[in-house]
Coordinates of C-alpha atoms in Angstrom, one line a residue:
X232 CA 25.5 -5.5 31.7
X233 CA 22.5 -4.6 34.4
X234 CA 23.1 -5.5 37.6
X235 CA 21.1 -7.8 40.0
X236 CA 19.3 -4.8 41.6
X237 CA 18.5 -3.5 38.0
X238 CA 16.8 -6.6 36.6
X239 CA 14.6 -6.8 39.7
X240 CA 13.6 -3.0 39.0
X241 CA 13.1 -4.0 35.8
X242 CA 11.0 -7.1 36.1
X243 CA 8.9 -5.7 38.6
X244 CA 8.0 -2.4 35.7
X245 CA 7.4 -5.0 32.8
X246 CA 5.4 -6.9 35.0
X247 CA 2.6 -4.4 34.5
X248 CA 3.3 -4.3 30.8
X249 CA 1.0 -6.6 28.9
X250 CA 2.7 -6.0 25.1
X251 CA 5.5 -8.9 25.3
X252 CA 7.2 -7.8 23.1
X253 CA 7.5 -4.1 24.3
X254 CA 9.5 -5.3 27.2
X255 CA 13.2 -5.6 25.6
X256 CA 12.7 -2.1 24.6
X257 CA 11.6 -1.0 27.8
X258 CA 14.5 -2.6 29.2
X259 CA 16.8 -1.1 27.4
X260 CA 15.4 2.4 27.9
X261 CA 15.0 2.1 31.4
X262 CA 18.9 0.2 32.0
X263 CA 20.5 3.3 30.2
X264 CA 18.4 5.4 32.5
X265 CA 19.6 3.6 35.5
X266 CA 23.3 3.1 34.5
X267 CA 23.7 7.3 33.7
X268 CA 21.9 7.8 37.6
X269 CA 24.2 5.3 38.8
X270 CA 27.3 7.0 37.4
X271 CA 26.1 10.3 38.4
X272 CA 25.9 9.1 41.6
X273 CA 29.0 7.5 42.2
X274 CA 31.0 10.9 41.4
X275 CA 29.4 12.2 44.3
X276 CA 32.0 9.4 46.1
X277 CA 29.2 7.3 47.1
X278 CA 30.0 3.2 46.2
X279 CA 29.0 1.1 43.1
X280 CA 26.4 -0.8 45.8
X281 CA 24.6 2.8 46.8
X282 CA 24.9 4.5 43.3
X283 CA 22.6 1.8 42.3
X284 CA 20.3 1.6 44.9
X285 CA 20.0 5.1 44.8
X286 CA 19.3 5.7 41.3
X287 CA 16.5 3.2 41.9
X288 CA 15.0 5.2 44.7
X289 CA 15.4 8.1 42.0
X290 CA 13.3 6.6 39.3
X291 CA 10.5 6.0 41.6
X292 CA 7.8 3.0 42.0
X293 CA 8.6 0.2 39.8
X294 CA 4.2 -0.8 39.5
X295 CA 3.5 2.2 38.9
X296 CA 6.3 3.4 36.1
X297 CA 5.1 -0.3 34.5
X298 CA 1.4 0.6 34.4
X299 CA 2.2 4.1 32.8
X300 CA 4.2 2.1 30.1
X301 CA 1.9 -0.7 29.6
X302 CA -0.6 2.5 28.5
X303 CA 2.0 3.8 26.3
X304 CA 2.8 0.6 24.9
X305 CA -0.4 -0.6 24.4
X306 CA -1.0 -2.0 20.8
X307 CA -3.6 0.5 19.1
X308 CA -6.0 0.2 16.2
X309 CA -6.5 3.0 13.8
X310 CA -10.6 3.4 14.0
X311 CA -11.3 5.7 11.8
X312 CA -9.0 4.2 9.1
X313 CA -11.1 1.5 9.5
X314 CA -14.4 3.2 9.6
X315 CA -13.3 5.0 6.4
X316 CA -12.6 1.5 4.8
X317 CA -16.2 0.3 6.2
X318 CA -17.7 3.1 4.0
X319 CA -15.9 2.5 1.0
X320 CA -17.1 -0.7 1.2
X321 CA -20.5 0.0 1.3
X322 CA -20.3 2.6 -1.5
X323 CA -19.1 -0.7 -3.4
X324 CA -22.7 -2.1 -3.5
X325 CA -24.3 1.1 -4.9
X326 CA -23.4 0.2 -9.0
X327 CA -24.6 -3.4 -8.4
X328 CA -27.9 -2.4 -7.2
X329 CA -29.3 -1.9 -10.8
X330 CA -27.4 -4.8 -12.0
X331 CA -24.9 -4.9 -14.6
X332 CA -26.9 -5.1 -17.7
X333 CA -24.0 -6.2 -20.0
X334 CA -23.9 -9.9 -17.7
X335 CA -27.7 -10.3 -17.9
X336 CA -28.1 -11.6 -14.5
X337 CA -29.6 -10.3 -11.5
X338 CA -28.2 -7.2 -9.1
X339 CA -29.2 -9.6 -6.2
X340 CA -26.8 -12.1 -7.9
X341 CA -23.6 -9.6 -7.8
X342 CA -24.7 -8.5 -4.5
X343 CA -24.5 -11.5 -2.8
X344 CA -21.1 -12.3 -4.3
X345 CA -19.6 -8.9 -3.2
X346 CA -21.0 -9.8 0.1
X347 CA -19.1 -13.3 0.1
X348 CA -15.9 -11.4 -1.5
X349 CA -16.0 -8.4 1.6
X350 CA -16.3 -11.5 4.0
X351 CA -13.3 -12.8 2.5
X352 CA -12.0 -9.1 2.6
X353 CA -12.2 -8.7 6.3
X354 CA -10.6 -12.2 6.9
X355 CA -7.9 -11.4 4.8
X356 CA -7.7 -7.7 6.9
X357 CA -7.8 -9.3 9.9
X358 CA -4.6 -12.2 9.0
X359 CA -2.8 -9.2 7.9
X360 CA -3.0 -7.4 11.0
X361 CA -2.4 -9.5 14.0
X362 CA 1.2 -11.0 13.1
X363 CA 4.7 -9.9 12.9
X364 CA 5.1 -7.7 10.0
X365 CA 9.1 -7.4 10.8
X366 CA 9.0 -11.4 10.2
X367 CA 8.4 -10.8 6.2
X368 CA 11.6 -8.2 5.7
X369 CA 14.2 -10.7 5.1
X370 CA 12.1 -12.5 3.0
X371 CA 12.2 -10.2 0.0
X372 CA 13.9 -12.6 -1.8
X373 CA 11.5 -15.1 -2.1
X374 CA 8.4 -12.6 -2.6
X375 CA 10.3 -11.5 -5.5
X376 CA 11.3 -14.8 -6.7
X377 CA 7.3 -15.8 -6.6
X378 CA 6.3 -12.3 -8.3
X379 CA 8.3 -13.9 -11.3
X380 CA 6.7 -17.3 -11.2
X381 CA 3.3 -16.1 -10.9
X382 CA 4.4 -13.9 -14.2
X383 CA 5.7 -17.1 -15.7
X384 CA 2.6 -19.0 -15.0
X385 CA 0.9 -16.2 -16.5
X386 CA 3.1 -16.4 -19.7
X387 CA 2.1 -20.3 -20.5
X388 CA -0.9 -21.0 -18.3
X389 CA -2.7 -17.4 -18.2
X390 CA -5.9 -16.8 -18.9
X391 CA -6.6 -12.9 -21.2
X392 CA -9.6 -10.7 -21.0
X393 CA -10.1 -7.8 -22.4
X394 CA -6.7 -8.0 -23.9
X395 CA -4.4 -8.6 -21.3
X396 CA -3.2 -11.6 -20.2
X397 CA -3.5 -11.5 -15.8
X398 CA -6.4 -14.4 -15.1
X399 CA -5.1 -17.6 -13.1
X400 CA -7.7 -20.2 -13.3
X401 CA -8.6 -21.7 -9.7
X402 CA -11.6 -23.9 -8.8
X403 CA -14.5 -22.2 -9.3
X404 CA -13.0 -19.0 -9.2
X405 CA -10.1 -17.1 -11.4
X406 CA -7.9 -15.0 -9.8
X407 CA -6.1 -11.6 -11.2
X408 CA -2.6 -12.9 -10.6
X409 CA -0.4 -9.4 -11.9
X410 CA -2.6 -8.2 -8.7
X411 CA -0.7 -10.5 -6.6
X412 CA 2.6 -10.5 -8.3
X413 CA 2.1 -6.5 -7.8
X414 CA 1.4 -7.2 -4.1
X415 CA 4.6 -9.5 -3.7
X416 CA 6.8 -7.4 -5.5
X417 CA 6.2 -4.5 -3.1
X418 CA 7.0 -6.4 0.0
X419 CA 10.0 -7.3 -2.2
X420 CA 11.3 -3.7 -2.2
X421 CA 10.4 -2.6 1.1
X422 CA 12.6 -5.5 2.1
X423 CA 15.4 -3.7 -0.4
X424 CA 15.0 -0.5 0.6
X425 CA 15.6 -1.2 4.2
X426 CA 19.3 -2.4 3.4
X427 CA 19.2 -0.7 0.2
X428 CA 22.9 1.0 1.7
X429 CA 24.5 -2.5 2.0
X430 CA 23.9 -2.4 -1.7
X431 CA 27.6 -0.2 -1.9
X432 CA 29.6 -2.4 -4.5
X433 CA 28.9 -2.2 -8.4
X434 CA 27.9 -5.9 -8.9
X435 CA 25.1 -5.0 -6.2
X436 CA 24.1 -1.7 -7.5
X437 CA 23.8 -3.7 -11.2
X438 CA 21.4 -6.1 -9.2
X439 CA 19.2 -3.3 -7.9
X440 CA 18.8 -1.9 -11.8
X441 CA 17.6 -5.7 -13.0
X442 CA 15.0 -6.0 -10.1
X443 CA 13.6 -2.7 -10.4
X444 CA 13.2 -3.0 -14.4
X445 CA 12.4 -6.4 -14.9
X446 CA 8.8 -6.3 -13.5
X447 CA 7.8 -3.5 -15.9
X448 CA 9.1 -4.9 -18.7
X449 CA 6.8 -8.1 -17.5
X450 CA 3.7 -5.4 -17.1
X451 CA 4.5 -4.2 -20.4
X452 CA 4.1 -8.1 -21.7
X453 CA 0.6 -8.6 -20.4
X454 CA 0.2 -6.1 -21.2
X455 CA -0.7 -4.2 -18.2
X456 CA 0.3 -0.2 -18.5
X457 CA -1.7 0.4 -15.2
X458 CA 0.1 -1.0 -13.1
X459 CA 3.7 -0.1 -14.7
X460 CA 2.0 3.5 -13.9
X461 CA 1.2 2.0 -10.0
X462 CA 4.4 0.1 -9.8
X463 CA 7.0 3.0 -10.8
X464 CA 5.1 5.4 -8.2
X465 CA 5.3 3.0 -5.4
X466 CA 9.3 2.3 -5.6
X467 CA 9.7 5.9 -6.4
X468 CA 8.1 6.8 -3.1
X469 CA 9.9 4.1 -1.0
X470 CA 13.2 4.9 -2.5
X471 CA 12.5 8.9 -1.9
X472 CA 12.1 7.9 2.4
X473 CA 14.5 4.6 2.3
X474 CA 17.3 7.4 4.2
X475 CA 19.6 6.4 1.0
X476 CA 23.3 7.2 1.5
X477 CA 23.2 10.8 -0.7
X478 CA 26.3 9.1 -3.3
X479 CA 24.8 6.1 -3.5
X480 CA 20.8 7.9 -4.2
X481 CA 22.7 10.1 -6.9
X482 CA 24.0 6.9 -8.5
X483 CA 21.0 5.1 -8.8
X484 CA 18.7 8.0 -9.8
X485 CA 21.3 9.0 -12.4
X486 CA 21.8 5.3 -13.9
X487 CA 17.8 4.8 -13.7
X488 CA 16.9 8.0 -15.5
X489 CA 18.9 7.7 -18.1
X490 CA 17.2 4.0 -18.7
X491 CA 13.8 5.6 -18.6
X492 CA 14.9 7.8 -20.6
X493 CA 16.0 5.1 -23.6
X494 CA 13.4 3.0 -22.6
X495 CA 10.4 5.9 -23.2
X496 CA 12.2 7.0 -26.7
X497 CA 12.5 3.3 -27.6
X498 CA 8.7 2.6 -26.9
X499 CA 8.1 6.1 -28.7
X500 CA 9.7 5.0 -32.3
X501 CA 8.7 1.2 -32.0
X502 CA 4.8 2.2 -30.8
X503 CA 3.9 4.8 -33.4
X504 CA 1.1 2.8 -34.8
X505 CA 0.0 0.5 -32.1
X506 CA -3.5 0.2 -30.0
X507 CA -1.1 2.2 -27.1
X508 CA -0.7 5.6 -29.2
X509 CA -4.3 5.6 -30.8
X510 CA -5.8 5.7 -27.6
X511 CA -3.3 8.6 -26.9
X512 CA -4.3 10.5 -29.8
X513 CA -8.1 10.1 -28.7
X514 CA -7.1 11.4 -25.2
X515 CA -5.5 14.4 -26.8
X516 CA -8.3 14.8 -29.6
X517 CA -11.4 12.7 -29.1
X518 CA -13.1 14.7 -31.4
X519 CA -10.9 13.1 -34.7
X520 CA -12.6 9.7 -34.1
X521 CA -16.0 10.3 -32.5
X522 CA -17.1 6.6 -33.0
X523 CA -14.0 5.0 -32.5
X524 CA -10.9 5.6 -29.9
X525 CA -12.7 9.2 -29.1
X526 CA -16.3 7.7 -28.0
X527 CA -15.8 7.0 -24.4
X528 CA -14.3 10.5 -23.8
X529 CA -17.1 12.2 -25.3
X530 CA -19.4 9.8 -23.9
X531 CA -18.1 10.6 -20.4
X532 CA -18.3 13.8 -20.9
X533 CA -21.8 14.1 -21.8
X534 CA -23.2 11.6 -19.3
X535 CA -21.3 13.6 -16.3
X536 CA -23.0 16.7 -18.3
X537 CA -26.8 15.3 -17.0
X538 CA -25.7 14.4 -13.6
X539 CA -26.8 17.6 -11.6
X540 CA -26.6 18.1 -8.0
X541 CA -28.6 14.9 -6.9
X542 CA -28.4 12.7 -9.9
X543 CA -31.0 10.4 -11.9
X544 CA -30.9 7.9 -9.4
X545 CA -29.9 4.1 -9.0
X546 CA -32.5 3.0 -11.7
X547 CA -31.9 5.1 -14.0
X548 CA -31.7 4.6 -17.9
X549 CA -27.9 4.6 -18.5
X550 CA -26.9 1.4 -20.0
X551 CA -24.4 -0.9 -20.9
X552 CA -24.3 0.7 -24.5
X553 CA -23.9 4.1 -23.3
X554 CA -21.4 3.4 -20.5
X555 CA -19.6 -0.3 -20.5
X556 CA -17.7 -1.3 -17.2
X557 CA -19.6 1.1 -15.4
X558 CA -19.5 -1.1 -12.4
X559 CA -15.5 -1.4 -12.5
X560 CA -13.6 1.5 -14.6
X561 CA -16.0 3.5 -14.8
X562 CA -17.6 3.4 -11.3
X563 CA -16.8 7.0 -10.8
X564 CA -18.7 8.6 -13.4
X565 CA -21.8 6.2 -12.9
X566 CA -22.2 7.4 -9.2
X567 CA -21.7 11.1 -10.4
X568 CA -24.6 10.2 -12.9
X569 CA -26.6 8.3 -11.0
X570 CA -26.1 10.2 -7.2
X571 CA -24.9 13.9 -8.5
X572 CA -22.1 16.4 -7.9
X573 CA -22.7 16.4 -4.1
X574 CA -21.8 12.9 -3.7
X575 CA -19.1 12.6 -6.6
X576 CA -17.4 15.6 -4.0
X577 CA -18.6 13.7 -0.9
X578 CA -16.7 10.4 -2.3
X579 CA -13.7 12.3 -3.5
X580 CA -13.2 14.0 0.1
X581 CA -13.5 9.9 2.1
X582 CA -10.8 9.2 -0.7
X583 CA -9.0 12.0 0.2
X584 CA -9.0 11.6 3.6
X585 CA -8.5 7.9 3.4
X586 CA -4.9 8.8 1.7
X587 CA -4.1 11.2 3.5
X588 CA -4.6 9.4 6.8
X589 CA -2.3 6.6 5.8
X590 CA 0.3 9.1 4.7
X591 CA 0.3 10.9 7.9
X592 CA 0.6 7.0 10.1
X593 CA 3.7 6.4 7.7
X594 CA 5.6 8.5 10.1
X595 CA 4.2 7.8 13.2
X596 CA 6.6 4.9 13.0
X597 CA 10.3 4.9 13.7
X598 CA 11.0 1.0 12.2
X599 CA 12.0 1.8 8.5
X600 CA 10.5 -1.2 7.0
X601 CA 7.1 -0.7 8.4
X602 CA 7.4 3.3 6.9
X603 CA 8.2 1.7 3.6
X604 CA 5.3 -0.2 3.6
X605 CA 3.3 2.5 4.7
X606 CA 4.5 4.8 2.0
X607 CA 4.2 1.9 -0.3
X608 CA 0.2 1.5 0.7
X609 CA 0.2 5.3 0.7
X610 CA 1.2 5.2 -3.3
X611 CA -0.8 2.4 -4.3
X612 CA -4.0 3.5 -2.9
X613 CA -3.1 7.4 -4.2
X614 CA -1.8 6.6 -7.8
X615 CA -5.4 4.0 -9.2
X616 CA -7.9 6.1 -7.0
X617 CA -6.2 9.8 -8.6
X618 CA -6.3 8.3 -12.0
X619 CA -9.7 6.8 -12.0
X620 CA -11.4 9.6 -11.0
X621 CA -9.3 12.1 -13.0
X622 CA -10.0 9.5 -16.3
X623 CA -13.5 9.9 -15.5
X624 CA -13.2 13.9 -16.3
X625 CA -11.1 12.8 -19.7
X626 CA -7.8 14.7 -17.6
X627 CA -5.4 11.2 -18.6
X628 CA -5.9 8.9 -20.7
X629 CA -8.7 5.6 -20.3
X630 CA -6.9 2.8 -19.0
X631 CA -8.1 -0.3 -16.8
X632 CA -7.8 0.7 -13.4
X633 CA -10.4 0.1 -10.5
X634 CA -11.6 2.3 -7.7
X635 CA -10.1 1.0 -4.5
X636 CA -12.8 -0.3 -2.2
X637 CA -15.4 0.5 -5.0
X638 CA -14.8 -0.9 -8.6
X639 CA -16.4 -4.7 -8.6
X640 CA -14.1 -7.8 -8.8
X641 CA -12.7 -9.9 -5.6
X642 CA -9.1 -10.2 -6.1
X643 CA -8.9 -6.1 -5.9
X644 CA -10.8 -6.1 -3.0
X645 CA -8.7 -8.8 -1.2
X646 CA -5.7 -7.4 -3.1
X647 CA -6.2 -3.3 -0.9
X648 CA -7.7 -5.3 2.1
X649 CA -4.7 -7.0 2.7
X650 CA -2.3 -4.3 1.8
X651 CA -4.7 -2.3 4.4
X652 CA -3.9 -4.7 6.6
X653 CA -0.7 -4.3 7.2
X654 CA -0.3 -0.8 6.9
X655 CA -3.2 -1.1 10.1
X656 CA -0.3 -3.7 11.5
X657 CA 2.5 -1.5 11.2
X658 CA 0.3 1.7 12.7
X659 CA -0.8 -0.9 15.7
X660 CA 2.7 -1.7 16.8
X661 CA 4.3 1.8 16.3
X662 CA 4.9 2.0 20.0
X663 CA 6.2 -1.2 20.4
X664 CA 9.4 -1.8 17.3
X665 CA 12.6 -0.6 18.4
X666 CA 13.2 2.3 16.2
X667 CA 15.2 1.9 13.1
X668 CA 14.6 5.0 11.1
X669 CA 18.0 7.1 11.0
X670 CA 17.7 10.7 13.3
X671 CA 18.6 13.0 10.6

């Protein structure tokens, strides 16, 4: 316990520190400090009652130790994270400026609505960032229990576009609810993965197997192979920096491979002739069906084929028959087409730098659960923007998945904007948590 003498030290350095919530940790630090001066000092034969007072004198002037902290503790903002995200953005109004000719309606129209949808954006960025992110880590439970619901819902009440079955119908607006479940069940598992090692028992370890399979067996239902894709990347990542006990890490990876495994051999023999494997055998040979499963590879190729250095420009003659979902899926290519090679390279180096910048601020922090989430945002931003832009070259197979940032529609913006958010929350209190990350 500090003495008298040590809290008034104490109280007079967090005096000068404005972060609240930095001062327990300061406390802490600073008692420890005292208490090893103290003891140092009292071998030297001086008394309890000048040990202390001299181990105060040691550590210098209270005001000014507090204003030195209050500038180490000070919350910070990752600006050019942020500037990164404000050109992304903006590179989002480029495929609506010509309009989107298979919706017959104006480019002003979709402008305006992505304007009203990056509002939205921002104040979902901004709620994300200014609370307690360490509040929602106990609560993985119930973000779990609602990614289920919202797949229930989806199940009786969903409505299905394009095939898959994701669209929850609110006043004037339908939302993509797998985008939310997807959301929910990631701050489910960084919640796991922070206690994953209390999971030492079989029963518990059996539990672990069920939550991690059962939402892409659900993504398979909708069916939604993207995000199985997105999904099994992100709890791969978290589980490979979750500091997992190395016999319990073997177990799981053992017991989960061998499920892949089955699972993959299972969907091999019962998928031979479904819509799934024809659009494999187009990626593989687009050629065999030039007209059918094939077109939009060859299509893709040709149109990135005219592109040049500088493009055709905005208004140029590619249409809807040429290109569908241009605007969304295909936003890649279209830019390439319509801007050229320099800014396709331009684009692909923000991306890349975008990534990379949240992967370096994942370990800038020393709380666990705030890394996860950080790897987590790392993943999910890396896996759709890697294979958009790589399905754009005809290097994996066409699937629906959007640009970040870039690709039209408003729950996917709101979706990244609040996942930015609090990785942006976790990066601005990195100097304040208590650290929680194992020293290895």
């Amino acid at each position: 316990m500090s003495s008298p003498k040590f809290e008034e030290f104490l109280n007079k350095v967090t005096s000068k520190v404005k972060s609240k919530e930095a001062h327990n940790r300061i406390k802490k630090e600073l008692t420890n400090h005292l208490q090893e001066l103290s003891q140092s000092f009292q071998k030297r034969e001086s008394s309890k009652e000048k040990a202390e007072e001299k181990a105060i004198q040691e550590m210098g002037n209270p005001y000014a130790i507090g204003e030195n902290l209050n500038q180490i503790h000070k919350p910070k903002m990752d600006w050019i994270l942020i500037v990164l995200f404000v050109i992304l953005a903006g590179v989002g109004f480029l495929p609506l400026v010509g309009g989107i000719p298979e919706l017959s309606l104006s480019s002003t129209y979709f402008i305006g609505r992505q304007v009203i949808w990056s509002i939205l954006a921002v104040l979902v960025l901004i709620g994300f960032l200014f609370f307690d992110y360490r509040k929602l880590k106990n609560l993985w439970m119930y973000f779990y229990a609602s990614g289920l619901l919202i797949h229930l819902y989806l199940y009786f009440f969903g409505y299905i576009t394009n095939g898959v079955n994701k669209w929850i119908s609110l006043p004037g607006v339908m939302v993509d609810g797998t985008m939310i479940s997807l959301f929910l069940f990631f701050l489910a598992w960084a919640g796991i993965f922070s206690k994953n090692n209390e999971f030492n028992s079989w029963k518990k370890q059996g539990l672990l197997f069920f939550l991690f399979w059962t939402p892409i067996f659900l993504y398979m239902m909708v069916p939604n192979f993207m995000f199985c894709i997105i999904y099994f990347f992100c709890i791969i990542g978290m589980f490979a920096f979750a500091q997992v006990q190395k016999k319990l890490a073997l177990k799981l990876v053992g017991t989960n491979a061998v499920a892949g495994l089955i699972f993959l051999l299972a969907i091999i023999i019962t998928s031979r002739e479904s819509y799934f494997f024809t659009r494999l055998s187009a990626f593989i040979n687009p050629n065999a069906d030039p007209n059918g499963a094939g077109y939009m590879y060859i299509t893709v190729r040709d149109i990135l084929s005219q592109a040049g250095w500088f493009g055709n420009g905005l208004y140029n003659d590619l249409n809807f028959q040429l290109l569908p979902e241009a605007h969304t899926d295909f936003v890649f290519p279209y830019l390439v087409y319509s801007l050229g090679w320099a800014f396709g390279i331009a684009l692909s180096l923000i991306l890349l730098l975008f990534i990379s910048r949240i992967s370096k601020n994942a370990f800038k922090t020393k709380d666990l659960y705030g890394r996860l989430i950080v790897i987590a945002g790392a993943a999910l931003f890396s896996v759709p923007t890697i294979w958009n832009i790589l399905m754009g070259f005809g290097l994996v197979p066409i699937m629906g998945v959007s640009l970040p940032f870039i690709s039209y529609g408003g729950s996917m913006l709101l979706f990244y904007t609040a996942f930015l958010g609090l990785i942006l929350n976790v990066y601005r209190r990195k100097d304040i948590v208590e650290p929680t990350v194992a020293v290895v």
